[in-house]
PDB file of C-alpha atoms in Angstrom:
ATOM      1  CA  PHE A 183      32.797  72.075 125.018  1.00  0.00           C
ATOM      2  CA  PRO A 184      36.605  70.376 122.292  1.00  0.00           C
ATOM      3  CA  GLU A 185      37.033  74.363 121.877  1.00  0.00           C
ATOM      4  CA  TRP A 186      37.340  74.899 125.851  1.00  0.00           C
ATOM      5  CA  VAL A 187      39.205  71.604 125.725  1.00  0.00           C
ATOM      6  CA  ASP A 188      41.536  73.187 123.006  1.00  0.00           C
ATOM      7  CA  LEU A 189      41.616  76.731 124.749  1.00  0.00           C
ATOM      8  CA  ILE A 190      42.756  75.434 128.367  1.00  0.00           C
ATOM      9  CA  VAL A 191      44.915  73.222 126.739  1.00  0.00           C
ATOM     10  CA  ALA A 192      46.694  76.087 125.118  1.00  0.00           C
ATOM     11  CA  LEU A 193      46.806  78.437 128.437  1.00  0.00           C
ATOM     12  CA  ARG A 194      48.640  75.659 129.883  1.00  0.00           C
ATOM     13  CA  ARG A 195      50.790  74.875 127.341  1.00  0.00           C
ATOM     14  CA  ALA A 196      52.100  78.555 128.176  1.00  0.00           C
ATOM     15  CA  GLN A 197      51.585  78.410 131.476  1.00  0.00           C
ATOM     16  CA  LEU A 198      54.057  74.923 130.914  1.00  0.00           C
ATOM     17  CA  GLU A 199      56.674  77.269 129.108  1.00  0.00           C
ATOM     18  CA  PHE A 200      56.798  80.448 131.072  1.00  0.00           C
ATOM     19  CA  MET A 201      57.570  77.880 134.118  1.00  0.00           C
ATOM     20  CA  GLN A 202      60.215  76.162 131.881  1.00  0.00           C
ATOM     21  CA  GLY A 203      61.923  79.742 131.070  1.00  0.00           C
ATOM     22  CA  ALA A 204      61.658  80.379 134.701  1.00  0.00           C
ATOM     23  CA  LEU A 205      63.026  77.489 135.396  1.00  0.00           C
ATOM     24  CA  VAL A 206      66.064  77.945 133.320  1.00  0.00           C
ATOM     25  CA  THR A 207      66.720  81.406 134.576  1.00  0.00           C
ATOM     26  CA  LEU A 208      66.342  80.315 138.224  1.00  0.00           C
ATOM     27  CA  ARG A 209      69.072  78.050 137.242  1.00  0.00           C
ATOM     28  CA  ALA A 210      71.467  80.240 136.404  1.00  0.00           C
ATOM     29  CA  GLU A 211      71.247  83.003 139.245  1.00  0.00           C
ATOM     30  CA  SER A 212      71.567  80.295 141.420  1.00  0.00           C
ATOM     31  CA  ALA A 213      74.587  79.115 139.439  1.00  0.00           C
ATOM     32  CA  ALA A 214      75.980  82.627 139.135  1.00  0.00           C
ATOM     33  CA  HIS A 215      75.142  82.851 143.104  1.00  0.00           C
ATOM     34  CA  LYS A 216      77.288  79.970 143.773  1.00  0.00           C
ATOM     35  CA  SER A 217      80.198  81.103 141.740  1.00  0.00           C
ATOM     36  CA  ALA A 218      80.288  84.223 143.941  1.00  0.00           C
ATOM     37  CA  LEU A 219      79.787  82.957 147.176  1.00  0.00           C
ATOM     38  CA  ASP A 220      82.471  80.404 145.974  1.00  0.00           C
ATOM     39  CA  ALA A 221      84.718  83.126 145.221  1.00  0.00           C
ATOM     40  CA  ARG A 222      83.794  84.905 148.431  1.00  0.00           C
ATOM     41  CA  GLU A 223      84.799  81.569 150.191  1.00  0.00           C
ATOM     42  CA  LYS A 224      88.193  81.404 148.537  1.00  0.00           C
ATOM     43  CA  GLU A 225      89.208  85.398 149.526  1.00  0.00           C
ATOM     44  CA  VAL A 226      88.528  84.562 153.247  1.00  0.00           C
ATOM     45  CA  THR A 227      90.452  81.045 153.251  1.00  0.00           C
ATOM     46  CA  THR A 228      93.176  83.427 151.822  1.00  0.00           C
ATOM     47  CA  LEU A 229      92.334  86.477 153.988  1.00  0.00           C
ATOM     48  CA  ARG A 230      92.232  84.019 156.927  1.00  0.00           C
ATOM     49  CA  ALA A 231      95.870  82.571 155.787  1.00  0.00           C
ATOM     50  CA  GLU A 232      97.182  85.619 155.341  1.00  0.00           C
ATOM     51  CA  LEU A 233      96.138  86.766 159.380  1.00  0.00           C
ATOM     52  CA  GLU A 234      97.568  83.732 160.492  1.00  0.00           C
ATOM     53  CA  VAL A 235     100.842  84.897 158.605  1.00  0.00           C
ATOM     54  CA  LEU A 236     100.594  88.411 160.329  1.00  0.00           C
ATOM     55  CA  LYS A 237      99.834  87.031 163.843  1.00  0.00           C
ATOM     56  CA  ALA A 238     103.331  84.370 163.364  1.00  0.00           C
ATOM     57  CA  GLN A 239     105.014  87.795 162.328  1.00  0.00           C
ATOM     58  CA  ALA A 240     103.692  89.830 165.311  1.00  0.00           C
ATOM     59  CA  SER A 241     104.507  86.862 167.341  1.00  0.00           C
ATOM     60  CA  GLN A 242     107.625  86.645 166.870  1.00  0.00           C
ATOM     61  CA  ALA A 243     108.665  90.295 167.276  1.00  0.00           C
ATOM     62  CA  LEU A 244     111.358  91.428 165.991  1.00  0.00           C
ATOM     63  CA  THR A 245     114.276  92.144 168.705  1.00  0.00           C
ATOM     64  CA  LEU A 246     114.972  95.495 169.275  1.00  0.00           C
ATOM     65  CA  ASP A 247     119.127  94.182 167.583  1.00  0.00           C
ATOM     66  CA  GLU A 248     117.098  93.214 165.142  1.00  0.00           C
ATOM     67  CA  LEU A 249     115.231  97.226 164.832  1.00  0.00           C
ATOM     68  CA  ARG A 250     118.888  98.509 165.196  1.00  0.00           C
ATOM     69  CA  ALA A 251     120.407  96.895 162.967  1.00  0.00           C
ATOM     70  CA  ALA A 252     117.351  98.204 160.565  1.00  0.00           C
ATOM     71  CA  CYS A 253     118.034 101.625 161.845  1.00  0.00           C
ATOM     72  CA  ALA A 254     122.061 101.180 161.098  1.00  0.00           C
ATOM     73  CA  ARG A 255     121.737  99.339 157.794  1.00  0.00           C
ATOM     74  CA  ALA A 256     119.610 101.945 156.841  1.00  0.00           C
ATOM     75  CA  ASP A 257     121.422 105.116 157.977  1.00  0.00           C
ATOM     76  CA  HIS A 258     123.453 105.824 155.180  1.00  0.00           C
ATOM     77  CA  ASN A 259     125.009 109.080 156.251  1.00  0.00           C
ATOM     78  CA  LYS A 260     125.311 106.930 160.253  1.00  0.00           C
ATOM     79  CA  SER A 261     123.546 109.766 162.210  1.00  0.00           C
ATOM     80  CA  GLY A 262     122.062 107.360 164.235  1.00  0.00           C
ATOM     81  CA  LYS A 263     118.438 109.018 163.270  1.00  0.00           C
ATOM     82  CA  LEU A 264     116.205 108.303 159.940  1.00  0.00           C
ATOM     83  CA  SER A 265     115.702 110.493 157.030  1.00  0.00           C
ATOM     84  CA  HIS A 266     112.851 110.240 154.994  1.00  0.00           C
ATOM     85  CA  ARG A 267     114.324 108.275 152.294  1.00  0.00           C
ATOM     86  CA  GLU A 268     116.122 106.015 154.966  1.00  0.00           C
ATOM     87  CA  LEU A 269     113.111 105.748 156.811  1.00  0.00           C
ATOM     88  CA  ARG A 270     111.255 104.478 153.632  1.00  0.00           C
ATOM     89  CA  ALA A 271     114.386 101.987 153.212  1.00  0.00           C
ATOM     90  CA  ALA A 272     113.930 100.777 157.102  1.00  0.00           C
ATOM     91  CA  LEU A 273     110.769  99.903 156.882  1.00  0.00           C
ATOM     92  CA  ARG A 274     111.097  97.706 153.430  1.00  0.00           C
ATOM     93  CA  SER A 275     113.810  95.793 155.384  1.00  0.00           C
ATOM     94  CA  ILE A 276     111.477  95.545 158.355  1.00  0.00           C
ATOM     95  CA  THR A 277     107.872  95.398 156.953  1.00  0.00           C
ATOM     96  CA  GLY A 278     107.646  94.375 152.981  1.00  0.00           C
ATOM     97  CA  LEU A 279     106.241  97.873 152.955  1.00  0.00           C
ATOM     98  CA  ASP A 280     107.189 100.457 150.316  1.00  0.00           C
ATOM     99  CA  PRO A 281     106.027 104.140 151.065  1.00  0.00           C
ATOM    100  CA  SER A 282     106.372 106.321 149.030  1.00  0.00           C
ATOM    101  CA  PHE A 283     108.250 109.956 149.875  1.00  0.00           C
ATOM    102  CA  ASP A 284     105.206 111.510 150.897  1.00  0.00           C
ATOM    103  CA  GLU A 285     104.311 108.937 153.051  1.00  0.00           C
ATOM    104  CA  ALA A 286     106.891 108.671 154.949  1.00  0.00           C
ATOM    105  CA  GLY A 287     107.020 111.911 155.191  1.00  0.00           C
ATOM    106  CA  LYS A 288     104.011 111.560 156.542  1.00  0.00           C
ATOM    107  CA  LEU A 289     105.017 108.623 159.028  1.00  0.00           C
ATOM    108  CA  LEU A 290     107.870 111.073 160.201  1.00  0.00           C
ATOM    109  CA  ALA A 291     105.923 113.799 160.639  1.00  0.00           C
ATOM    110  CA  ARG A 292     103.080 111.696 162.887  1.00  0.00           C
ATOM    111  CA  PHE A 293     105.747 109.642 164.747  1.00  0.00           C
ATOM    112  CA  ASP A 294     108.762 111.675 165.348  1.00  0.00           C
ATOM    113  CA  LYS A 295     107.859 113.050 168.934  1.00  0.00           C
ATOM    114  CA  ASP A 296     110.639 115.826 169.620  1.00  0.00           C
ATOM    115  CA  GLY A 297     109.605 117.605 166.197  1.00  0.00           C
ATOM    116  CA  ASP A 298     113.503 117.277 164.936  1.00  0.00           C
ATOM    117  CA  GLY A 299     112.380 116.244 160.942  1.00  0.00           C
ATOM    118  CA  VAL A 300     114.439 112.622 161.555  1.00  0.00           C
ATOM    119  CA  MET A 301     113.290 109.714 163.126  1.00  0.00           C
ATOM    120  CA  ASP A 302     114.749 108.167 166.577  1.00  0.00           C
ATOM    121  CA  PHE A 303     115.248 104.933 167.785  1.00  0.00           C
ATOM    122  CA  GLY A 304     112.954 105.104 170.115  1.00  0.00           C
ATOM    123  CA  GLU A 305     110.001 106.456 167.535  1.00  0.00           C
ATOM    124  CA  PHE A 306     111.252 104.111 164.994  1.00  0.00           C
ATOM    125  CA  VAL A 307     110.468 101.295 167.392  1.00  0.00           C
ATOM    126  CA  THR A 308     106.935 102.591 167.829  1.00  0.00           C
ATOM    127  CA  LEU A 309     106.834 103.556 164.640  1.00  0.00           C
ATOM    128  CA  VAL A 310     107.450  99.827 163.692  1.00  0.00           C
ATOM    129  CA  ALA A 311     104.954  98.497 166.544  1.00  0.00           C
ATOM    130  CA  ALA A 312     101.695 100.867 165.158  1.00  0.00           C
ATOM    131  CA  LEU A 313     102.284  98.952 161.309  1.00  0.00           C
ATOM    132  CA  ARG A 314     101.935  95.680 162.656  1.00  0.00           C
ATOM    133  CA  ARG A 315      98.940  96.728 164.200  1.00  0.00           C
ATOM    134  CA  ALA A 316      97.458  98.796 162.332  1.00  0.00           C
ATOM    135  CA  GLN A 317      98.187  95.327 159.301  1.00  0.00           C
ATOM    136  CA  LEU A 318      96.200  93.664 162.226  1.00  0.00           C
ATOM    137  CA  GLU A 319      93.128  94.952 162.295  1.00  0.00           C
ATOM    138  CA  TYR A 320      92.813  95.711 158.782  1.00  0.00           C
ATOM    139  CA  MET A 321      93.338  92.220 158.089  1.00  0.00           C
ATOM    140  CA  ARG A 322      90.626  90.438 161.086  1.00  0.00           C
ATOM    141  CA  HIS A 323      88.296  93.847 159.188  1.00  0.00           C
ATOM    142  CA  GLU A 324      88.533  92.061 156.260  1.00  0.00           C
ATOM    143  CA  ILE A 325      87.970  89.161 157.080  1.00  0.00           C
ATOM    144  CA  SER A 326      84.809  90.527 158.526  1.00  0.00           C
ATOM    145  CA  SER A 327      83.657  92.163 156.154  1.00  0.00           C
ATOM    146  CA  ARG A 328      84.193  88.853 153.796  1.00  0.00           C
ATOM    147  CA  ARG A 329      82.473  86.906 155.973  1.00  0.00           C
ATOM    148  CA  GLN A 330      79.345  88.917 156.114  1.00  0.00           C
ATOM    149  CA  GLU A 331      79.486  88.689 151.907  1.00  0.00           C
ATOM    150  CA  VAL A 332      79.467  85.447 152.485  1.00  0.00           C
ATOM    151  CA  ALA A 333      76.939  85.011 154.673  1.00  0.00           C
ATOM    152  CA  THR A 334      74.388  87.887 151.997  1.00  0.00           C
ATOM    153  CA  LEU A 335      75.153  85.481 148.737  1.00  0.00           C
ATOM    154  CA  ARG A 336      74.759  81.724 150.944  1.00  0.00           C
ATOM    155  CA  ALA A 337      71.183  83.943 151.902  1.00  0.00           C
ATOM    156  CA  ALA A 338      71.110  84.761 148.477  1.00  0.00           C
ATOM    157  CA  LEU A 339      71.362  81.154 147.213  1.00  0.00           C
ATOM    158  CA  GLU A 340      69.386  79.069 150.073  1.00  0.00           C
ATOM    159  CA  ALA A 341      66.469  81.911 149.044  1.00  0.00           C
ATOM    160  CA  ARG A 342      67.145  81.272 145.182  1.00  0.00           C
ATOM    161  CA  ASP A 343      66.964  77.279 146.105  1.00  0.00           C
ATOM    162  CA  ARG A 344      63.860  77.314 147.520  1.00  0.00           C
ATOM    163  CA  GLU A 345      62.578  79.391 144.442  1.00  0.00           C
ATOM    164  CA  LEU A 346      64.150  76.821 141.837  1.00  0.00           C
ATOM    165  CA  GLY A 347      62.823  73.819 143.997  1.00  0.00           C
ATOM    166  CA  ALA A 348      58.889  75.945 144.333  1.00  0.00           C
ATOM    167  CA  ALA A 349      59.695  75.822 139.840  1.00  0.00           C
ATOM    168  CA  ARG A 350      60.085  72.341 139.634  1.00  0.00           C
ATOM    169  CA  SER A 351      57.015  72.055 142.007  1.00  0.00           C
ATOM    170  CA  ALA A 352      54.700  73.896 139.794  1.00  0.00           C
ATOM    171  CA  SER A 353      56.089  72.239 136.510  1.00  0.00           C
ATOM    172  CA  GLY A 354      55.490  69.264 137.929  1.00  0.00           C
ATOM    173  CA  VAL A 355      52.156  69.930 138.195  1.00  0.00           C
ATOM    174  CA  VAL A 356      51.541  71.362 134.910  1.00  0.00           C
ATOM    175  CA  VAL A 357      52.863  68.452 133.626  1.00  0.00           C
ATOM    176  CA  SER A 358      50.317  66.239 135.519  1.00  0.00           C
ATOM    177  CA  LEU A 359      47.341  68.895 134.201  1.00  0.00           C
ATOM    178  CA  ARG A 360      48.654  68.893 130.648  1.00  0.00           C
ATOM    179  CA  ALA A 361      48.504  65.013 131.276  1.00  0.00           C
ATOM    180  CA  ALA A 362      44.719  65.177 132.385  1.00  0.00           C
ATOM    181  CA  LEU A 363      43.492  67.732 129.772  1.00  0.00           C
ATOM    182  CA  GLN A 364      44.989  65.289 127.290  1.00  0.00           C
ATOM    183  CA  THR A 365      43.149  62.247 128.510  1.00  0.00           C
ATOM    184  CA  LEU A 366      39.953  64.615 128.559  1.00  0.00           C
ATOM    185  CA  ARG A 367      40.408  65.672 124.927  1.00  0.00           C
ATOM    186  CA  THR A 368      40.916  61.471 124.490  1.00  0.00           C
ATOM    187  CA  GLU A 369      37.379  60.753 125.974  1.00  0.00           C
ATOM    188  CA  ASN A 370      35.776  64.094 124.659  1.00  0.00           C
ATOM    189  CA  ALA A 371      37.357  62.459 120.864  1.00  0.00           C
ATOM    190  CA  GLN A 372      35.872  58.830 121.738  1.00  0.00           C
TER     191      GLN A 372
END
């Protein structure tokens, strides 16, 4: 009978060690998930702030006079129209964007409605409005994506917390069994 008790005690010790190892692993994974969740929530907060800035900029729409002034500043040859290079300068001035020469060419090709190879003032206004809408839509999409990531991480963290609670509970059972087995050993020894 004492051999059986020793065997049971050894098995229970192995289970306890396994449970303690699993508990340590779950704690580490839980901490990593929490850290990732915190990082994503910080990103969402930052994106929301950026969206608010963009909304504020959009609500403070540039006046036609401001757009005309930006075009005039960028129109170095005073033709009344913007070339690739001039378009880049005007976009930097108005939107803060710095498109490459190729990107400016693509924008020019897309928004040059009369096909003359340069951008007149009306085409420029249409381009600036489209860029602002695209910026706002991009920010909305980014916020939505980050919210989904945060929700997924939060669900994973909650699952880990449940696993951690179950592991703690199982660890408590093993400790109780160990105490009971020790009591049995002591009683059998007497």
